[in-house]
């Protein structure tokens, strides 16, 4: 049975996505989440989920951080980004960070259904009105490099990194994740090594480049 996760904080739009998904893939199992933590928990509970429809602006997500979290912690789950930010450069960045497609919030139910079917068939979906512009844009080397660095992290390491980005100290991270402080320290050391950074400040700069309005990315 095909399993889908609909992650959006607006109940009405979530209902619209659910209806479109049910019509596109009859008999599929549909789960819902209204925040990024809820989405991650849902995927933790159902790691065999085939596709997640992810709103970039939901609570707990900032810029491309929600997409990076899903791709980093659940690389086998395809992600269709849903967003009102449909500028061609934003869509290009979404693809560079591993999304299988992009659905603007102005999309019709038929377009949403077509996007879902295309991605489930292992294709890439771009809205017809934006496809030519997006495809004409070169991939940003900084985004590709950052996506590759983040992909080196384990699920737990990504969780630690996300909490580092929130400014939490090692003890606070340990309390949040229910692990020992020395385990957090060990994770931080490996995270810095995998990301090629020397300290928390550099890790924070790296995460900041996930902002949608970031004009410069790390090389």
PDB file of C-alpha atoms in Angstrom:
ATOM      1  CA  UNK A   1       0.000   0.000   0.000  1.00  0.00           C
ATOM      2  CA  UNK A   2       1.293   3.458  -0.914  1.00  0.00           C
ATOM      3  CA  UNK A   3       1.880   5.639   2.134  1.00  0.00           C
ATOM      4  CA  UNK A   4       1.856   9.454   2.009  1.00  0.00           C
ATOM      5  CA  UNK A   5       2.439  12.167   4.600  1.00  0.00           C
ATOM      6  CA  UNK A   6       0.788  15.581   4.233  1.00  0.00           C
ATOM      7  CA  UNK A   7       2.718  18.150   6.275  1.00  0.00           C
ATOM      8  CA  UNK A   8       1.091  21.590   6.264  1.00  0.00           C
ATOM      9  CA  UNK A   9      -0.057  23.836   9.091  1.00  0.00           C
ATOM     10  CA  UNK A  10      -3.181  25.171   7.357  1.00  0.00           C
ATOM     11  CA  UNK A  11      -6.088  22.735   7.958  1.00  0.00           C
ATOM     12  CA  UNK A  12      -8.026  23.791   4.858  1.00  0.00           C
ATOM     13  CA  UNK A  13      -5.061  23.433   2.529  1.00  0.00           C
ATOM     14  CA  UNK A  14      -4.098  20.179   4.231  1.00  0.00           C
ATOM     15  CA  UNK A  15      -7.613  18.917   3.529  1.00  0.00           C
ATOM     16  CA  UNK A  16      -7.269  19.957  -0.113  1.00  0.00           C
ATOM     17  CA  UNK A  17      -3.959  18.092  -0.386  1.00  0.00           C
ATOM     18  CA  UNK A  18      -5.506  15.058   1.271  1.00  0.00           C
ATOM     19  CA  UNK A  19      -8.416  14.993  -1.177  1.00  0.00           C
ATOM     20  CA  UNK A  20      -6.114  15.414  -4.175  1.00  0.00           C
ATOM     21  CA  UNK A  21      -3.827  12.651  -2.874  1.00  0.00           C
ATOM     22  CA  UNK A  22      -6.743  10.296  -2.236  1.00  0.00           C
ATOM     23  CA  UNK A  23      -8.005  10.820  -5.786  1.00  0.00           C
ATOM     24  CA  UNK A  24      -4.523  10.499  -7.298  1.00  0.00           C
ATOM     25  CA  UNK A  25      -3.648   7.316  -5.418  1.00  0.00           C
ATOM     26  CA  UNK A  26      -6.850   5.469  -4.449  1.00  0.00           C
ATOM     27  CA  UNK A  27      -6.443   3.234  -1.425  1.00  0.00           C
ATOM     28  CA  UNK A  28      -3.298   4.952  -0.205  1.00  0.00           C
ATOM     29  CA  UNK A  29      -2.554   5.382   3.492  1.00  0.00           C
ATOM     30  CA  UNK A  30      -2.543   9.089   4.379  1.00  0.00           C
ATOM     31  CA  UNK A  31      -1.013  10.654   7.492  1.00  0.00           C
ATOM     32  CA  UNK A  32      -1.049  14.338   8.416  1.00  0.00           C
ATOM     33  CA  UNK A  33       1.169  16.723  10.368  1.00  0.00           C
ATOM     34  CA  UNK A  34       0.799  20.391  11.231  1.00  0.00           C
ATOM     35  CA  UNK A  35       4.359  21.138  12.345  1.00  0.00           C
ATOM     36  CA  UNK A  36       7.832  19.992  11.359  1.00  0.00           C
ATOM     37  CA  UNK A  37       8.341  18.049  14.625  1.00  0.00           C
ATOM     38  CA  UNK A  38       5.026  16.281  14.001  1.00  0.00           C
ATOM     39  CA  UNK A  39       6.136  15.448  10.455  1.00  0.00           C
ATOM     40  CA  UNK A  40       9.441  14.014  11.657  1.00  0.00           C
ATOM     41  CA  UNK A  41       7.648  12.005  14.346  1.00  0.00           C
ATOM     42  CA  UNK A  42       5.195  10.662  11.765  1.00  0.00           C
ATOM     43  CA  UNK A  43       8.056   9.519   9.554  1.00  0.00           C
ATOM     44  CA  UNK A  44       9.818   7.987  12.534  1.00  0.00           C
ATOM     45  CA  UNK A  45       6.643   5.986  13.197  1.00  0.00           C
ATOM     46  CA  UNK A  46       6.200   5.078   9.509  1.00  0.00           C
ATOM     47  CA  UNK A  47       9.712   4.990   7.981  1.00  0.00           C
ATOM     48  CA  UNK A  48       8.365   3.187   4.905  1.00  0.00           C
ATOM     49  CA  UNK A  49       6.407   6.291   3.853  1.00  0.00           C
ATOM     50  CA  UNK A  50       6.714   6.697   0.089  1.00  0.00           C
ATOM     51  CA  UNK A  51       6.122  10.428  -0.274  1.00  0.00           C
ATOM     52  CA  UNK A  52       5.895  13.516   1.930  1.00  0.00           C
ATOM     53  CA  UNK A  53       4.170  16.695   0.807  1.00  0.00           C
ATOM     54  CA  UNK A  54       5.995  19.374   2.779  1.00  0.00           C
ATOM     55  CA  UNK A  55       5.035  22.989   3.388  1.00  0.00           C
ATOM     56  CA  UNK A  56       8.222  25.059   3.704  1.00  0.00           C
ATOM     57  CA  UNK A  57       6.610  27.582   6.043  1.00  0.00           C
ATOM     58  CA  UNK A  58       5.123  25.300   8.676  1.00  0.00           C
ATOM     59  CA  UNK A  59       5.985  25.799  12.371  1.00  0.00           C
ATOM     60  CA  UNK A  60       9.414  24.406  13.216  1.00  0.00           C
ATOM     61  CA  UNK A  61      10.694  24.955   9.699  1.00  0.00           C
ATOM     62  CA  UNK A  62      12.601  27.963   8.431  1.00  0.00           C
ATOM     63  CA  UNK A  63      13.580  28.396   4.820  1.00  0.00           C
ATOM     64  CA  UNK A  64      14.870  25.113   3.488  1.00  0.00           C
ATOM     65  CA  UNK A  65      15.597  23.695   6.934  1.00  0.00           C
ATOM     66  CA  UNK A  66      12.476  21.506   6.978  1.00  0.00           C
ATOM     67  CA  UNK A  67      13.380  19.988   3.628  1.00  0.00           C
ATOM     68  CA  UNK A  68      16.961  19.458   4.787  1.00  0.00           C
ATOM     69  CA  UNK A  69      15.683  17.773   7.959  1.00  0.00           C
ATOM     70  CA  UNK A  70      13.471  15.336   6.060  1.00  0.00           C
ATOM     71  CA  UNK A  71      16.122  14.547   3.488  1.00  0.00           C
ATOM     72  CA  UNK A  72      18.800  14.207   6.147  1.00  0.00           C
ATOM     73  CA  UNK A  73      16.847  12.001   8.519  1.00  0.00           C
ATOM     74  CA  UNK A  74      14.726  10.043   6.013  1.00  0.00           C
ATOM     75  CA  UNK A  75      16.638   9.943   2.704  1.00  0.00           C
ATOM     76  CA  UNK A  76      14.475   7.125   1.321  1.00  0.00           C
ATOM     77  CA  UNK A  77      11.306   9.259   1.507  1.00  0.00           C
ATOM     78  CA  UNK A  78      10.572  11.319  -1.608  1.00  0.00           C
ATOM     79  CA  UNK A  79       9.603  14.924  -0.857  1.00  0.00           C
ATOM     80  CA  UNK A  80       7.279  17.190  -2.808  1.00  0.00           C
ATOM     81  CA  UNK A  81       7.657  20.743  -1.545  1.00  0.00           C
ATOM     82  CA  UNK A  82       4.491  22.822  -1.273  1.00  0.00           C
ATOM     83  CA  UNK A  83       4.991  26.567  -0.987  1.00  0.00           C
ATOM     84  CA  UNK A  84       3.667  30.009  -1.887  1.00  0.00           C
ATOM     85  CA  UNK A  85       7.291  31.004  -2.550  1.00  0.00           C
ATOM     86  CA  UNK A  86       7.278  30.027  -6.212  1.00  0.00           C
ATOM     87  CA  UNK A  87      10.081  32.198  -7.555  1.00  0.00           C
ATOM     88  CA  UNK A  88      12.197  30.202 -10.059  1.00  0.00           C
ATOM     89  CA  UNK A  89      15.383  30.554  -7.965  1.00  0.00           C
ATOM     90  CA  UNK A  90      13.582  29.227  -4.868  1.00  0.00           C
ATOM     91  CA  UNK A  91      12.285  26.258  -6.842  1.00  0.00           C
ATOM     92  CA  UNK A  92      15.809  25.639  -8.173  1.00  0.00           C
ATOM     93  CA  UNK A  93      17.166  25.612  -4.607  1.00  0.00           C
ATOM     94  CA  UNK A  94      14.419  23.202  -3.522  1.00  0.00           C
ATOM     95  CA  UNK A  95      15.509  20.759  -6.223  1.00  0.00           C
ATOM     96  CA  UNK A  96      19.195  21.212  -5.383  1.00  0.00           C
ATOM     97  CA  UNK A  97      18.435  20.210  -1.794  1.00  0.00           C
ATOM     98  CA  UNK A  98      16.897  16.933  -2.853  1.00  0.00           C
ATOM     99  CA  UNK A  99      13.184  17.564  -3.389  1.00  0.00           C
ATOM    100  CA  UNK A 100      11.554  15.478  -6.089  1.00  0.00           C
ATOM    101  CA  UNK A 101       9.312  18.339  -7.149  1.00  0.00           C
ATOM    102  CA  UNK A 102       7.564  21.581  -6.283  1.00  0.00           C
ATOM    103  CA  UNK A 103       3.862  22.406  -5.990  1.00  0.00           C
ATOM    104  CA  UNK A 104       2.861  26.078  -5.742  1.00  0.00           C
ATOM    105  CA  UNK A 105      -0.009  26.759  -3.367  1.00  0.00           C
ATOM    106  CA  UNK A 106      -1.931  28.139  -6.330  1.00  0.00           C
ATOM    107  CA  UNK A 107      -1.927  24.704  -8.003  1.00  0.00           C
ATOM    108  CA  UNK A 108      -5.225  23.118  -8.980  1.00  0.00           C
ATOM    109  CA  UNK A 109      -6.279  19.718  -7.577  1.00  0.00           C
ATOM    110  CA  UNK A 110      -5.517  18.204 -10.985  1.00  0.00           C
ATOM    111  CA  UNK A 111      -1.962  19.591 -10.903  1.00  0.00           C
ATOM    112  CA  UNK A 112      -1.436  18.347  -7.349  1.00  0.00           C
ATOM    113  CA  UNK A 113      -2.613  14.892  -8.375  1.00  0.00           C
ATOM    114  CA  UNK A 114      -0.355  14.896 -11.431  1.00  0.00           C
ATOM    115  CA  UNK A 115       2.611  15.922  -9.268  1.00  0.00           C
ATOM    116  CA  UNK A 116       1.969  13.111  -6.792  1.00  0.00           C
ATOM    117  CA  UNK A 117       1.640  10.466  -9.498  1.00  0.00           C
ATOM    118  CA  UNK A 118       4.767  11.708 -11.297  1.00  0.00           C
ATOM    119  CA  UNK A 119       6.946  11.572  -8.184  1.00  0.00           C
ATOM    120  CA  UNK A 120       5.590   8.177  -7.123  1.00  0.00           C
ATOM    121  CA  UNK A 121       6.590   6.994 -10.614  1.00  0.00           C
ATOM    122  CA  UNK A 122      10.149   8.183  -9.781  1.00  0.00           C
ATOM    123  CA  UNK A 123       9.864  11.337 -11.874  1.00  0.00           C
ATOM    124  CA  UNK A 124      10.453  14.991 -11.054  1.00  0.00           C
ATOM    125  CA  UNK A 125       7.557  17.439 -11.047  1.00  0.00           C
ATOM    126  CA  UNK A 126       7.708  21.130 -11.859  1.00  0.00           C
ATOM    127  CA  UNK A 127       4.642  23.311 -12.423  1.00  0.00           C
ATOM    128  CA  UNK A 128       4.222  23.818 -16.180  1.00  0.00           C
ATOM    129  CA  UNK A 129       4.210  27.618 -15.803  1.00  0.00           C
ATOM    130  CA  UNK A 130       7.626  27.560 -14.097  1.00  0.00           C
ATOM    131  CA  UNK A 131       9.366  24.555 -15.620  1.00  0.00           C
ATOM    132  CA  UNK A 132      11.197  26.355 -18.417  1.00  0.00           C
ATOM    133  CA  UNK A 133      12.465  29.139 -16.142  1.00  0.00           C
ATOM    134  CA  UNK A 134      13.613  26.737 -13.437  1.00  0.00           C
ATOM    135  CA  UNK A 135      15.340  24.393 -15.861  1.00  0.00           C
ATOM    136  CA  UNK A 136      17.196  27.354 -17.376  1.00  0.00           C
ATOM    137  CA  UNK A 137      18.761  28.208 -14.011  1.00  0.00           C
ATOM    138  CA  UNK A 138      22.077  26.537 -13.174  1.00  0.00           C
ATOM    139  CA  UNK A 139      22.328  24.610  -9.947  1.00  0.00           C
ATOM    140  CA  UNK A 140      23.985  26.635  -7.196  1.00  0.00           C
ATOM    141  CA  UNK A 141      27.323  24.999  -6.250  1.00  0.00           C
ATOM    142  CA  UNK A 142      26.883  26.194  -2.659  1.00  0.00           C
ATOM    143  CA  UNK A 143      23.494  24.513  -2.331  1.00  0.00           C
ATOM    144  CA  UNK A 144      24.741  21.285  -3.876  1.00  0.00           C
ATOM    145  CA  UNK A 145      27.759  21.268  -1.572  1.00  0.00           C
ATOM    146  CA  UNK A 146      25.656  21.991   1.514  1.00  0.00           C
ATOM    147  CA  UNK A 147      23.156  19.278   0.608  1.00  0.00           C
ATOM    148  CA  UNK A 148      26.037  16.808   0.183  1.00  0.00           C
ATOM    149  CA  UNK A 149      27.526  17.768   3.544  1.00  0.00           C
ATOM    150  CA  UNK A 150      24.212  17.408   5.353  1.00  0.00           C
ATOM    151  CA  UNK A 151      23.660  14.024   3.704  1.00  0.00           C
ATOM    152  CA  UNK A 152      26.752  12.728   5.522  1.00  0.00           C
ATOM    153  CA  UNK A 153      25.057  13.101   8.895  1.00  0.00           C
ATOM    154  CA  UNK A 154      23.162  10.334  10.630  1.00  0.00           C
ATOM    155  CA  UNK A 155      19.586  10.981  11.783  1.00  0.00           C
ATOM    156  CA  UNK A 156      20.702  11.629  15.358  1.00  0.00           C
ATOM    157  CA  UNK A 157      23.547  13.881  14.227  1.00  0.00           C
ATOM    158  CA  UNK A 158      21.109  15.957  12.223  1.00  0.00           C
ATOM    159  CA  UNK A 159      18.882  16.316  15.277  1.00  0.00           C
ATOM    160  CA  UNK A 160      21.869  17.533  17.289  1.00  0.00           C
ATOM    161  CA  UNK A 161      22.824  19.963  14.523  1.00  0.00           C
ATOM    162  CA  UNK A 162      19.316  21.397  14.377  1.00  0.00           C
ATOM    163  CA  UNK A 163      19.401  22.054  18.130  1.00  0.00           C
ATOM    164  CA  UNK A 164      22.849  23.611  17.814  1.00  0.00           C
ATOM    165  CA  UNK A 165      21.285  25.933  15.267  1.00  0.00           C
ATOM    166  CA  UNK A 166      18.724  26.953  17.886  1.00  0.00           C
ATOM    167  CA  UNK A 167      21.587  28.007  20.161  1.00  0.00           C
ATOM    168  CA  UNK A 168      21.175  25.209  22.697  1.00  0.00           C
ATOM    169  CA  UNK A 169      24.118  24.153  24.854  1.00  0.00           C
ATOM    170  CA  UNK A 170      25.285  20.557  25.016  1.00  0.00           C
ATOM    171  CA  UNK A 171      23.467  19.914  28.310  1.00  0.00           C
ATOM    172  CA  UNK A 172      20.242  21.365  26.909  1.00  0.00           C
ATOM    173  CA  UNK A 173      20.566  19.215  23.779  1.00  0.00           C
ATOM    174  CA  UNK A 174      21.156  16.145  25.948  1.00  0.00           C
ATOM    175  CA  UNK A 175      18.024  16.902  27.970  1.00  0.00           C
ATOM    176  CA  UNK A 176      15.965  17.520  24.821  1.00  0.00           C
ATOM    177  CA  UNK A 177      17.056  14.272  23.157  1.00  0.00           C
ATOM    178  CA  UNK A 178      17.170  12.153  26.302  1.00  0.00           C
ATOM    179  CA  UNK A 179      20.825  11.242  25.901  1.00  0.00           C
ATOM    180  CA  UNK A 180      23.972  11.853  27.938  1.00  0.00           C
ATOM    181  CA  UNK A 181      25.954  15.071  27.591  1.00  0.00           C
ATOM    182  CA  UNK A 182      29.121  13.214  26.658  1.00  0.00           C
ATOM    183  CA  UNK A 183      27.200  11.589  23.810  1.00  0.00           C
ATOM    184  CA  UNK A 184      26.204  15.041  22.563  1.00  0.00           C
ATOM    185  CA  UNK A 185      29.847  16.164  22.710  1.00  0.00           C
ATOM    186  CA  UNK A 186      30.870  13.141  20.656  1.00  0.00           C
ATOM    187  CA  UNK A 187      28.153  13.897  18.099  1.00  0.00           C
ATOM    188  CA  UNK A 188      29.215  17.552  17.869  1.00  0.00           C
ATOM    189  CA  UNK A 189      32.807  16.556  17.156  1.00  0.00           C
ATOM    190  CA  UNK A 190      31.752  14.256  14.321  1.00  0.00           C
ATOM    191  CA  UNK A 191      29.262  16.811  12.973  1.00  0.00           C
ATOM    192  CA  UNK A 192      31.945  19.490  12.724  1.00  0.00           C
ATOM    193  CA  UNK A 193      34.240  17.034  10.962  1.00  0.00           C
ATOM    194  CA  UNK A 194      31.598  15.939   8.443  1.00  0.00           C
ATOM    195  CA  UNK A 195      30.468  19.499   7.716  1.00  0.00           C
ATOM    196  CA  UNK A 196      33.988  20.879   7.488  1.00  0.00           C
ATOM    197  CA  UNK A 197      33.445  23.512  10.191  1.00  0.00           C
ATOM    198  CA  UNK A 198      35.495  24.274  13.309  1.00  0.00           C
ATOM    199  CA  UNK A 199      32.943  25.642  15.747  1.00  0.00           C
ATOM    200  CA  UNK A 200      29.303  26.425  16.511  1.00  0.00           C
ATOM    201  CA  UNK A 201      29.499  29.813  14.836  1.00  0.00           C
ATOM    202  CA  UNK A 202      30.548  28.289  11.518  1.00  0.00           C
ATOM    203  CA  UNK A 203      27.868  25.615  11.839  1.00  0.00           C
ATOM    204  CA  UNK A 204      25.321  28.381  12.423  1.00  0.00           C
ATOM    205  CA  UNK A 205      26.476  30.231   9.305  1.00  0.00           C
ATOM    206  CA  UNK A 206      26.091  27.028   7.335  1.00  0.00           C
ATOM    207  CA  UNK A 207      22.531  26.553   8.584  1.00  0.00           C
ATOM    208  CA  UNK A 208      21.768  30.230   7.899  1.00  0.00           C
ATOM    209  CA  UNK A 209      22.451  29.599   4.219  1.00  0.00           C
ATOM    210  CA  UNK A 210      19.253  27.510   4.181  1.00  0.00           C
ATOM    211  CA  UNK A 211      17.251  30.751   4.411  1.00  0.00           C
ATOM    212  CA  UNK A 212      15.184  31.355   1.296  1.00  0.00           C
ATOM    213  CA  UNK A 213      16.526  34.884   1.021  1.00  0.00           C
ATOM    214  CA  UNK A 214      20.138  33.857   1.383  1.00  0.00           C
ATOM    215  CA  UNK A 215      22.058  35.639  -1.342  1.00  0.00           C
ATOM    216  CA  UNK A 216      25.297  33.781  -0.821  1.00  0.00           C
ATOM    217  CA  UNK A 217      26.005  30.157  -0.063  1.00  0.00           C
ATOM    218  CA  UNK A 218      28.993  28.314   1.286  1.00  0.00           C
ATOM    219  CA  UNK A 219      31.429  26.935  -1.261  1.00  0.00           C
TER     220      UNK A 219
END
